[in-house]
Coordinates of C-alpha atoms and ligand atoms in Angstrom, one line a residue:
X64 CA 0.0 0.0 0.0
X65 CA 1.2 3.4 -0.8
X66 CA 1.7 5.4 2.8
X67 CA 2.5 9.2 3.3
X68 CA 6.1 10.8 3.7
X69 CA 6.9 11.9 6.6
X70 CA 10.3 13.4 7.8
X71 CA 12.7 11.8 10.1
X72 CA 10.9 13.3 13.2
X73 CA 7.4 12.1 11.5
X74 CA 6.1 15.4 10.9
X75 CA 4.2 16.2 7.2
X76 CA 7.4 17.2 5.2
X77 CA 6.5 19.3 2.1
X78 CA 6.1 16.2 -0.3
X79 CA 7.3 16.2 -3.9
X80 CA 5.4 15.2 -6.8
X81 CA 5.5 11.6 -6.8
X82 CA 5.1 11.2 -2.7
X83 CA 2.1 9.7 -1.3
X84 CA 0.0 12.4 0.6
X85 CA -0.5 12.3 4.4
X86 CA -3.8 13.5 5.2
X87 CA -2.6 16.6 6.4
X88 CA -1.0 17.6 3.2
X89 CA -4.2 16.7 0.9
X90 CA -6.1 20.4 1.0
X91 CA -3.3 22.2 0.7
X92 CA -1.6 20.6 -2.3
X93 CA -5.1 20.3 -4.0
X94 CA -5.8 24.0 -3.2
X95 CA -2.4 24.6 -4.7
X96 CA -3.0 22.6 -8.0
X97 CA -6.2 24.0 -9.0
X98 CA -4.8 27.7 -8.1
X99 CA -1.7 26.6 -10.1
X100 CA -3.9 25.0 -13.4
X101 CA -4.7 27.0 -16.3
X102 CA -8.3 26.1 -17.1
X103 CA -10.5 26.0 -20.5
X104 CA -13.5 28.0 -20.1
X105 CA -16.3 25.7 -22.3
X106 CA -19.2 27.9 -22.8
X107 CA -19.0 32.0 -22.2
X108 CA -21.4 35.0 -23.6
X109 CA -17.6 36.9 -24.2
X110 CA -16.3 37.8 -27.3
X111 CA -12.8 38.5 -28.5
X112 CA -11.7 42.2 -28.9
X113 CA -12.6 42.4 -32.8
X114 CA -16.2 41.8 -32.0
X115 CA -15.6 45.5 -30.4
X116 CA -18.8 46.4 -28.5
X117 CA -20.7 43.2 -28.6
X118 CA -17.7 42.3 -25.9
X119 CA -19.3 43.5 -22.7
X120 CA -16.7 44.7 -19.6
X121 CA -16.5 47.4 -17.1
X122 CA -18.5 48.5 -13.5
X123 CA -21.6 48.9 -15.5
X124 CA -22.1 46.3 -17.0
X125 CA -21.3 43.6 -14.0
X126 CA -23.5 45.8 -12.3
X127 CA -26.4 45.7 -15.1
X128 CA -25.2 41.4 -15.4
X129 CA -29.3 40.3 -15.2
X130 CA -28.6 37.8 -12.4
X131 CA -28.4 41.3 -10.2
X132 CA -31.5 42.8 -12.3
X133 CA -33.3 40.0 -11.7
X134 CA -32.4 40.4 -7.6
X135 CA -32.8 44.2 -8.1
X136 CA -36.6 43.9 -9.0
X137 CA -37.3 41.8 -5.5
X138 CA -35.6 44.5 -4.0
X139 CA -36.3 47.9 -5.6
X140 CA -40.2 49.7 -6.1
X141 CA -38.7 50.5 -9.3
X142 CA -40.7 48.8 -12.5
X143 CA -39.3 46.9 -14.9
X144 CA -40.6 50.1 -17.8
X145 CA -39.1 52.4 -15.8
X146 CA -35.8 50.8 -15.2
X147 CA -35.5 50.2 -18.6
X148 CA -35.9 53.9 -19.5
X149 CA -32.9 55.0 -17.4
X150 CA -29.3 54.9 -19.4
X151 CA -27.0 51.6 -18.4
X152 CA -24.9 54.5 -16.2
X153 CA -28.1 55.2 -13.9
X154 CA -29.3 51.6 -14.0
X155 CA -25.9 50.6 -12.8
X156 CA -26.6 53.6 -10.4
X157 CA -29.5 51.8 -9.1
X158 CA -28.6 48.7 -8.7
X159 CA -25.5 49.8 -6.9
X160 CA -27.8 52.0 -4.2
X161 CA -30.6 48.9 -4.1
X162 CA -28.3 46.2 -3.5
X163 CA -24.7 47.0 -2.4
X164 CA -25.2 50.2 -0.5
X165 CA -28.8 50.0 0.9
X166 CA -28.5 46.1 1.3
X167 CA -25.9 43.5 1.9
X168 CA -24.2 41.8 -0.9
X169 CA -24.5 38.2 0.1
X170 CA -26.3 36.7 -2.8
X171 CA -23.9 34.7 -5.2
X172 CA -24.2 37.3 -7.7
X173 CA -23.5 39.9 -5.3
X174 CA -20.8 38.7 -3.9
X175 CA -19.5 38.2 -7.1
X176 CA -19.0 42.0 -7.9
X177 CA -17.2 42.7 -4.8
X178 CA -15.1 40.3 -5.6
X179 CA -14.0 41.6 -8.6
X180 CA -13.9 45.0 -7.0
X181 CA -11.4 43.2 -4.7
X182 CA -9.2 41.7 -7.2
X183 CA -8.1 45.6 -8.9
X184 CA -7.8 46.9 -5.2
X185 CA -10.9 49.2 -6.0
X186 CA -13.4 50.3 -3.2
X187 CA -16.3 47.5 -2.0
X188 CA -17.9 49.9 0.3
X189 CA -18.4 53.5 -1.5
X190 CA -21.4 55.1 -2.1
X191 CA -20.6 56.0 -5.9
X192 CA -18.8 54.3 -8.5
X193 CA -17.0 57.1 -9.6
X194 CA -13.3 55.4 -8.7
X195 CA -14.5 52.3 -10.4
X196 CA -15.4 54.0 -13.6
X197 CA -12.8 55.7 -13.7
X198 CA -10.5 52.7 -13.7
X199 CA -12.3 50.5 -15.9
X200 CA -12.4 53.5 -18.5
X201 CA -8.2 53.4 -18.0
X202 CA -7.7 49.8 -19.3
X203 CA -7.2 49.0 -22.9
X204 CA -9.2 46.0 -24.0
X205 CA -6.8 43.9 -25.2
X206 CA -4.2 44.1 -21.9
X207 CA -7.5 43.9 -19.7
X208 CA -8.2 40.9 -21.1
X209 CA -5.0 39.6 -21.2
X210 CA -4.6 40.6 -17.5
X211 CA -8.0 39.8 -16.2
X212 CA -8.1 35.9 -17.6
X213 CA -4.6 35.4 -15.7
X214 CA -6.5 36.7 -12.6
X215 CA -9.0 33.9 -13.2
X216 CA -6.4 31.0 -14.3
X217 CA -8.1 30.7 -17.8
X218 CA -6.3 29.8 -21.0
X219 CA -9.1 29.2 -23.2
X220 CA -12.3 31.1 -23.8
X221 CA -15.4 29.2 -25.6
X222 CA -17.5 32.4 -27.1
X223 CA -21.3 31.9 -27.8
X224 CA -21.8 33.0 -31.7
X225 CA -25.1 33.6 -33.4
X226 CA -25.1 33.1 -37.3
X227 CA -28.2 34.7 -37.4
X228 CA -27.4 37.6 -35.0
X229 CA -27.2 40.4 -37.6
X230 CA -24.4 42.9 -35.6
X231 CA -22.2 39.2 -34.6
X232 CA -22.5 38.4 -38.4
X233 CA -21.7 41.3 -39.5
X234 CA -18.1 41.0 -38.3
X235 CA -17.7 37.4 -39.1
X236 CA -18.5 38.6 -43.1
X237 CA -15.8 40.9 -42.7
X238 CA -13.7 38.2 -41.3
X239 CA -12.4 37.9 -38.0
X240 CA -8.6 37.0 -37.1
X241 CA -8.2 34.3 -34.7
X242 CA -7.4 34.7 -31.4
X243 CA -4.9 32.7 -29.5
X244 CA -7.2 32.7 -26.4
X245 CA -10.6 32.5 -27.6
X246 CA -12.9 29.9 -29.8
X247 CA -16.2 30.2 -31.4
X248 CA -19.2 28.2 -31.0
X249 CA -22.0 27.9 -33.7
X250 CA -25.2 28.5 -31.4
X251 CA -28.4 27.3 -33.6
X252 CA -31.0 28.6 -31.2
X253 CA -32.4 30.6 -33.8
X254 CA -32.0 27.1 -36.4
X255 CA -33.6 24.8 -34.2
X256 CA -36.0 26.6 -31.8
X257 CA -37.7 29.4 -33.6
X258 CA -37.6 28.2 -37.4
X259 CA -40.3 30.2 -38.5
X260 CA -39.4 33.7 -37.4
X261 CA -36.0 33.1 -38.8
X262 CA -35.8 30.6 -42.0
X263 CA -36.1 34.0 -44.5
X264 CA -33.0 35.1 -43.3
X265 CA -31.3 31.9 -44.7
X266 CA -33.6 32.2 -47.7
X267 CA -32.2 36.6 -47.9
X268 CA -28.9 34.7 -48.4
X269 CA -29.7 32.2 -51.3
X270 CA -30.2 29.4 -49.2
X271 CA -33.5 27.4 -51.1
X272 CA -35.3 26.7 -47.7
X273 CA -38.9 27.5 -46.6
X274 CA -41.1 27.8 -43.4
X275 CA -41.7 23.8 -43.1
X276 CA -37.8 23.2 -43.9
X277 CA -39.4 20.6 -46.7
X278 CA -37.6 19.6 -49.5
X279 CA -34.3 20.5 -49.9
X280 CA -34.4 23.0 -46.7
X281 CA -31.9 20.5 -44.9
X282 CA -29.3 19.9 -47.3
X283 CA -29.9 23.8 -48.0
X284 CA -28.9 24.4 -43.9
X285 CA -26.5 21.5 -43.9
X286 CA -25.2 24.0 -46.7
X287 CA -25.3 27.1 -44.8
X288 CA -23.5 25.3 -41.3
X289 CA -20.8 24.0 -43.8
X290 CA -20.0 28.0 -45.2
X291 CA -20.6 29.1 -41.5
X292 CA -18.0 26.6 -40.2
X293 CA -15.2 28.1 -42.6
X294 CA -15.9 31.6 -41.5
X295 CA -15.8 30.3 -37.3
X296 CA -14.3 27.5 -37.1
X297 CA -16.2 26.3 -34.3
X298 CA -15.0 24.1 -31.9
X299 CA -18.7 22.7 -30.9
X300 CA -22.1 23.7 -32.1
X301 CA -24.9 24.0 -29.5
X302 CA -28.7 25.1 -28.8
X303 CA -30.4 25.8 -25.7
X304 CA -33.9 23.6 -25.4
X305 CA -36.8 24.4 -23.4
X306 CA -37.9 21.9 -20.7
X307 CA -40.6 21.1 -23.0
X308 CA -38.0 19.6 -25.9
X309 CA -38.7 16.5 -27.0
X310 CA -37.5 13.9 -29.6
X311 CA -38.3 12.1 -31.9
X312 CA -41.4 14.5 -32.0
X313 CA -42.2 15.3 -35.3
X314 CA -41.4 19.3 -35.5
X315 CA -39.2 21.2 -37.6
X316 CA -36.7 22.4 -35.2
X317 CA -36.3 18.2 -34.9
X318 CA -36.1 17.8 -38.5
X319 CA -33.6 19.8 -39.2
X320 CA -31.7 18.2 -35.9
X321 CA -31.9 14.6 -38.1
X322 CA -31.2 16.3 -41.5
X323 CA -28.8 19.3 -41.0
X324 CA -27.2 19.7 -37.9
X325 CA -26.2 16.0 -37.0
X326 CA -25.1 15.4 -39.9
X327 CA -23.0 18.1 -40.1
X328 CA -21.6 17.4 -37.0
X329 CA -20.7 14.2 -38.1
X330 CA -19.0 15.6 -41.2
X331 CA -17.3 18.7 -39.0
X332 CA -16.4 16.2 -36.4
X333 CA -17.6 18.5 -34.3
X334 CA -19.9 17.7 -30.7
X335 CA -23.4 19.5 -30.6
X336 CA -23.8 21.0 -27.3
X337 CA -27.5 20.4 -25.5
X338 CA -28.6 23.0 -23.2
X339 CA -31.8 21.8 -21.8
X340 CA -34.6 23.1 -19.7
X341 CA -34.8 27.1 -19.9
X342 CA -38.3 28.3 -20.1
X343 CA -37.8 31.5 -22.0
X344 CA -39.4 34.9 -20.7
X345 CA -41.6 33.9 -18.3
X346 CA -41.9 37.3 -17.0
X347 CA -41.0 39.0 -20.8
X348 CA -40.7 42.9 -18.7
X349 CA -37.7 41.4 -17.2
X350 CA -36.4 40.7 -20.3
X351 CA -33.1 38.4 -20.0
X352 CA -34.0 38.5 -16.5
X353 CA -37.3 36.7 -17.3
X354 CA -36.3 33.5 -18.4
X355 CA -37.0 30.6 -15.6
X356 CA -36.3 26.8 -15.5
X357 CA -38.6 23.4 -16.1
X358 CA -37.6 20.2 -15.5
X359 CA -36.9 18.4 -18.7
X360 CA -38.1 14.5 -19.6
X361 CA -34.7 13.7 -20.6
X362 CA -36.1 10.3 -22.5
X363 CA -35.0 12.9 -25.4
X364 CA -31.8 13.3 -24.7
X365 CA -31.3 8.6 -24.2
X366 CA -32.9 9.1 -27.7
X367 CA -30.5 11.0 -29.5
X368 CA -27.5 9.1 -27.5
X369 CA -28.4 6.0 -28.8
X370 CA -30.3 6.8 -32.4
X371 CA -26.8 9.0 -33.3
X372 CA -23.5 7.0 -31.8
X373 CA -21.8 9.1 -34.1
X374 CA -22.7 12.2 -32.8
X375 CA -21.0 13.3 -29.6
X376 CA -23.5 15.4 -27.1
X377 CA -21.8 17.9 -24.6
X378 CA -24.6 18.5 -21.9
X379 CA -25.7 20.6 -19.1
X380 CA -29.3 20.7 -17.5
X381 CA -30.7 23.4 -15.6
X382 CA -33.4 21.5 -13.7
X383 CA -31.8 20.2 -10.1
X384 CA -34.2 17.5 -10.4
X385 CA -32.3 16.4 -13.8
X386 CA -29.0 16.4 -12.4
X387 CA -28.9 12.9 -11.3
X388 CA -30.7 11.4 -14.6
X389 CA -27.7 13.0 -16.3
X390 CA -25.2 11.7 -14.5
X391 CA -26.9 8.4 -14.7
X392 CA -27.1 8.9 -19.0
X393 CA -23.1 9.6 -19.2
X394 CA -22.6 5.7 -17.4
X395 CA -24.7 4.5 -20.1
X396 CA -23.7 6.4 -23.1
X397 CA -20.0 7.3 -24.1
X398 CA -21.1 9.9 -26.6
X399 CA -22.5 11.8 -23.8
X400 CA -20.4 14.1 -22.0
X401 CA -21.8 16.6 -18.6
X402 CA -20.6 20.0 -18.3
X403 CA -21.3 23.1 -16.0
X404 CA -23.5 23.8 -13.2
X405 CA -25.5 25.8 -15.4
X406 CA -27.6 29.5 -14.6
X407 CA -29.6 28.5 -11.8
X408 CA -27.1 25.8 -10.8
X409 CA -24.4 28.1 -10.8
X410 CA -24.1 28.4 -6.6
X411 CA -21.8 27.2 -4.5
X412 CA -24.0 25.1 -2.3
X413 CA -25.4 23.1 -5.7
X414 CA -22.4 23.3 -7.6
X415 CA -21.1 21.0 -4.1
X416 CA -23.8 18.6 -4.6
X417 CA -23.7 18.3 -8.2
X418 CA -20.1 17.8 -8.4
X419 CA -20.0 15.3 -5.5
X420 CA -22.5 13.3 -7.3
X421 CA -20.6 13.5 -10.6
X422 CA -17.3 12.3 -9.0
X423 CA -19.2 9.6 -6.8
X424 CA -20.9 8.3 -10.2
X425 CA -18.1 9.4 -13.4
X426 CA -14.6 9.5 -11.4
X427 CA -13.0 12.1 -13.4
X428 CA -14.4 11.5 -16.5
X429 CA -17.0 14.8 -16.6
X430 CA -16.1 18.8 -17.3
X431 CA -17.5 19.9 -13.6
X432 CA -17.9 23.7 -14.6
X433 CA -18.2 26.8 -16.9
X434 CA -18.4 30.4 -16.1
X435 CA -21.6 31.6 -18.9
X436 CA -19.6 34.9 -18.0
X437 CA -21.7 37.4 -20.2
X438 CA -19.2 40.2 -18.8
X439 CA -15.3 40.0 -19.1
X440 CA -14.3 40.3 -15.2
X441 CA -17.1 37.8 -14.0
X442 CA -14.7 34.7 -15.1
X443 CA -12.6 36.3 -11.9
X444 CA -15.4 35.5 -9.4
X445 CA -17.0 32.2 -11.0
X446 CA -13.9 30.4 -11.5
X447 CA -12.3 31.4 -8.0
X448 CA -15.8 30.2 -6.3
X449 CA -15.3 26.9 -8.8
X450 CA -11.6 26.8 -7.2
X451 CA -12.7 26.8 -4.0
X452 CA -15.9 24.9 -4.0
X453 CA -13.2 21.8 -6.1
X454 CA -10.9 22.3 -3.4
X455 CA -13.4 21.0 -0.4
X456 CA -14.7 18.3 -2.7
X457 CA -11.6 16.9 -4.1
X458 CA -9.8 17.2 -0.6
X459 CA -12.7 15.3 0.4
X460 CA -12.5 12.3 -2.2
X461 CA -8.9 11.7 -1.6
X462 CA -8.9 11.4 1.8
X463 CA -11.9 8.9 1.4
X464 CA -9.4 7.1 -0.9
X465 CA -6.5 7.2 1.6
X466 CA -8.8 5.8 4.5
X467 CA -10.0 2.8 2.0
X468 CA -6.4 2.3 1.2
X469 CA -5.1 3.7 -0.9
X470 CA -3.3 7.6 -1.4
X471 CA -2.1 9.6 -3.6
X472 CA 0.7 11.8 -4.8
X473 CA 0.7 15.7 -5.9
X474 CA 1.1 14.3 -9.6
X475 CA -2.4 12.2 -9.0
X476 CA -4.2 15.1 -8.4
X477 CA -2.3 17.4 -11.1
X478 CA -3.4 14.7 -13.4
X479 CA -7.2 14.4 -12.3
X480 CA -7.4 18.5 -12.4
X481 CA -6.2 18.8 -15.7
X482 CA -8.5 16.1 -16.9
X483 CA -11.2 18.0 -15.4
X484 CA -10.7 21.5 -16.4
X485 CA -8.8 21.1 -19.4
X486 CA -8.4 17.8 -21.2
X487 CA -11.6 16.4 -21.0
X488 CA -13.1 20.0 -22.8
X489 CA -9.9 19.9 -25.1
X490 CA -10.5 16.3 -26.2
X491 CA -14.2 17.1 -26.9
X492 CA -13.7 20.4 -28.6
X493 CA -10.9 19.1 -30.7
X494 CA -11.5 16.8 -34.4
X495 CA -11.0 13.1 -32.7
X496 CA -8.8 12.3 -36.2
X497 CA -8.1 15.3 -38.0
X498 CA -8.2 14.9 -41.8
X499 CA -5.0 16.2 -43.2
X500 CA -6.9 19.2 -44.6
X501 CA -9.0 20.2 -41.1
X502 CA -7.7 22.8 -39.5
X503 CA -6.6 21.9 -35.7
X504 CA -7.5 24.4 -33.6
X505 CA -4.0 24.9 -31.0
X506 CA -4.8 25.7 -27.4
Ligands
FIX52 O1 -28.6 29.9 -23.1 C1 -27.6 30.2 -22.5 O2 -26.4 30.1 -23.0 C2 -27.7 30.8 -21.1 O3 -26.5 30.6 -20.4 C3 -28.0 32.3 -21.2 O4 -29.0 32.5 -22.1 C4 -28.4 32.9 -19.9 O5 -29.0 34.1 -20.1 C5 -27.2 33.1 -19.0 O6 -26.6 34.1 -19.1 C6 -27.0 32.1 -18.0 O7 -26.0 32.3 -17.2
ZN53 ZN1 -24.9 30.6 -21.6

C-alpha cells in the first residue's frame, strides 16, 4: 500500500510530486493545483476584442449582469418600464444603491462584484462608482483581457456566436482574425428553436429553404453550417432547449436536428452542445432577467444518445431534479459528456452537490464547470468560487481514498485537475482524427 512521507521526526514534510500524501498535506496541495492549473472556459457570452462592443466589460455592465437585475426587481419599487428607460450608467446607479449600499451583498451574484472590486484593489464599500469608472475606462481592451483571464487561471475562452445575429454576423463577413485565447461556438437557437421567425434570413442569403424546412431546406442548412463553419471554425455547435423539448417528435426544429445539424456534425467532427430546460421569458418585462427553469423528460436526450452513436452530445441541465438522470445517461452512453452547473445551478452550495454526485458516479471523466460569463471580469469570481468549492470536494475524495487504502501523490491530483478542467473539454472540442486538410484548432 502506498503510505504518506513523513520526515525523520514524523512530521508532514513538504512532499514532492510523486510522494504519497499524508492526510494533512491533501487540501493544501489540492488547493495549490487547481490555483496553479490553467483552465479551458467551455461555454461564455464573451467575445474576443474584434467583436468591439458586442464584448461587454466594465462597473456597468457587472452591475447591469441580469442575475443582479433579476435580484434588483425583489428588492427595488422600481418597474421593470421604468428601469429600462434610465441609461445603463443610472441603472448601474441603481442597482449599486438597491443592492450594495442599501443592502448587503451576500447573494452569489452579489458577492460576485465585490469580488471583482477586490481583485483591482478598487473600493467594495463606496457610495458611488466614480473610482471604479474611472478605472475601468483606464484599461485597454486587449491588456485587460490579457490581465483579467490570468486573474481567473483561464487559458481558453469558448465564445457563444449567433449566425443569425445580424451585428455578430456582420463582423464574421468581414472576417475575423483568430485569437490565441478565444474559440467560437455555432449557437443554432435561432436554427432549431424558432424556425419560423427566422428561416427567411437563410432564404435573404440564397439558401432554397422555406417555413416547413421541406424539400431540400436541410441539405440547403447543412449548406449554410458547412459556409458558417469556414468563417468560425467552431469548436462545438450548440442550442439551448426548453424543458418542454422532446425527440423524436415530429417538429421542424427536430427535423432539421436529423437532416442538417447531425449530420454536419458528423462531417465537421464537431460535438453539438444540448442546453436543456430554460423556459424563456416567463416574466417577458424582465427581459433576460425573465427567463425561468422546467424540469426536462430527458427520454430525449437517451434518444439522440443511442439513435446517433456518431454524434458526440456535450450536456448541461438546468433543472436540479435532472442532475442525477444526467449523470446516470453519461454511465450508459459514451457519446454523452456533462458539463457546467448551469444559470440557476451556478451556486456554490449546488455546484457541491452536483459535483460530489458527478465524481461519486463518473470518477473524473466529466467537465465539472463553466463560467456563462456574459461580462469580461465575472470569469474572476465564477472560477475562484469553482476553485474553492473543487478544493473542499476533491480534498474530500482523496482522503476517502487514503482511508479505503489507498493515497495519492501531488502528480495524481495534477493529473485528475487537468482532466477536469482542461483535457476532457480539449479532447471534446478538438476533431478526434483530423483529416490532413481540417484545420486543428491549438490551445
Ligand atoms: O442559453 C444560455 O447560454 C444561457 O446561459 C443564457 O441564455 C443565460 O441568459 C445566462 O446568461 C446564464 O447564465
Ligand atoms: Zn450561456
Amino acid at each position: 500500500m502506498r503510505t504518506a512521507s513523513l520526515n525523520s521526526t514524523g512530521e508532514n514534510s513538504v512532499a514532492s510530486n510523486g510522494d504519497v500524501l499524508t492526510e494533512a498535506q491533501i487540501p493544501s496541495i489540492v488547493e495549490g493545483v487547481l490555483a496553479s492549473t490553467q483552465f479551458v472556459d467551455i461555454h461564455t457570452h464573451l467575445f474576443a476584442p474584434a467583436f468591439g462592443k458586442i464584448g461587454l466589460w466594465g462597473i456597468d455592465e457587472l452591475l447591469t449582469y441580469h442575475y443582479l437585475e433579476a435580484e434588483y426587481f425583489r428588492y427595488s419599487d422600481s418597474t421593470p418600464s421604468r428601469y429600462w428607460s434610465l441609461s445603463k450608467r443610472e441603472q448601474a446607479d441603481a442597482i449599486w444603491k438597491t443592492l450594495f449600499v442599501e443592502n448587503t451583498p451576500i447573494s452569489e451574484a452579489a458577492r460576485g462584484v465585490i469580488a471583482v472590486l477586490k481583485a483591482f484593489q478598487l473600493p467594495t464599500e463606496s457610495s458611488g462608482l466614480d473610482e471604479a469608472r474611472a478605472f475601468f475606462e483606464a484599461q485597454t481592451i486587449e491588456a485587460h483581457i490579457h490581465k483579467v483571464l490570468q486573474m481567473a487561471g483561464v487559458c481558453t475562452l469558448v465564445m457563444t456566436n449567433d449566425p443569425l445575429d445580424p451585428e455578430e454576423a456582420a463582423v464574421w463577413m468581414k472576417g475575423v482574425a483568430n485569437h490565441k485565447q478565444f474559440r467560437a461556438v455555432m449557437r443554432l437557437d435561432r436554427i432549431l428553436c424558432n424556425w419560423s421567425a427566422h428561416w427567411q434570413v437563410l432564404a435573404g442569403q440564397g439558401y432554397q429553404v422555406d417555413e416547413q424546412a421541406s424539400g431540400k431546406s436541410g441539405a440547403k442548412v447543412r449548406r449554410f453550417l458547412a459556409d458558417w463553419y469556414e468563417r468560425m471554425h467552431p469548436v462545438y455547435m450548440a442550442v439551448s432547449l426548453p424543458d418542454t423539448f422532446e425527440y423524436p417528435q415530429g417538429t421542424v426544429g427536430n427535423r432539421l436536428l436529423k437532416e442538417a445539424v447531425l449530420p454536419a456534425c458528423r462531417e465537421m467532427d464537431l460535438p453539438l452542445s444540448l442546453m436543456i430546460g430554460v423556459r424563456k421569458g416567463v416574466n417577458p418585462s424582465l427581459r433576460l432577467a425573465g427567463d425561468a427553469v422546467g424540469r426536462a423528460n430527458l427520454r430525449a436526450l437517451e434518444n439522440l444518445c443511442r439513435e446517433f452513436p456518431d454524434n458526440r452530445f456535450l450536456v448541461s441541465v438546468l433543472s436540479r431534479e435532472n442532475q442525477h438522470e444526467l449523470c446516470v445517461y453519461a454511465r450508459k452512453f459514451s457519446n454523452l459528456m456533462p458539463f457546467g452547473c448551469w444559470w440557476f445551478m451556478n451556486n456554490p452550495s449546488i455546484v457541491e452537490e452536483i459535483t460530489r454526485e458527478r465524481i461519486e458516479m463518473l470518477g473524473t471523466s466529466f467537465i465539472p464547470q463553466h463560467s456563462d460569463a456574459r461580462v469580461l471580469e465575472q470569469v474572476i469570481y465564477k472560477w475562484n468560487n469553482t476553485r474553492r468549492t473543487l478544493t473542499r470536494i476533491l480534498a474530500d475524495s482523496y482522503r476517502l481514498l487514503l482511508e479505503d487504502g489507498r493515497g495519492v501523490t501531488r502528480d495524481d491530483v495534477q493529473r485528475d485537475v487537468t482532466r477536469l478542467f482542461r483535457s476532457n473539454a480539449e479532447a471534446w472540442m478538438a476533431p478526434r482524427a483530423p483529416a490532413s486538410d481540417t484545420p486543428t484548432p491549438s490551445f
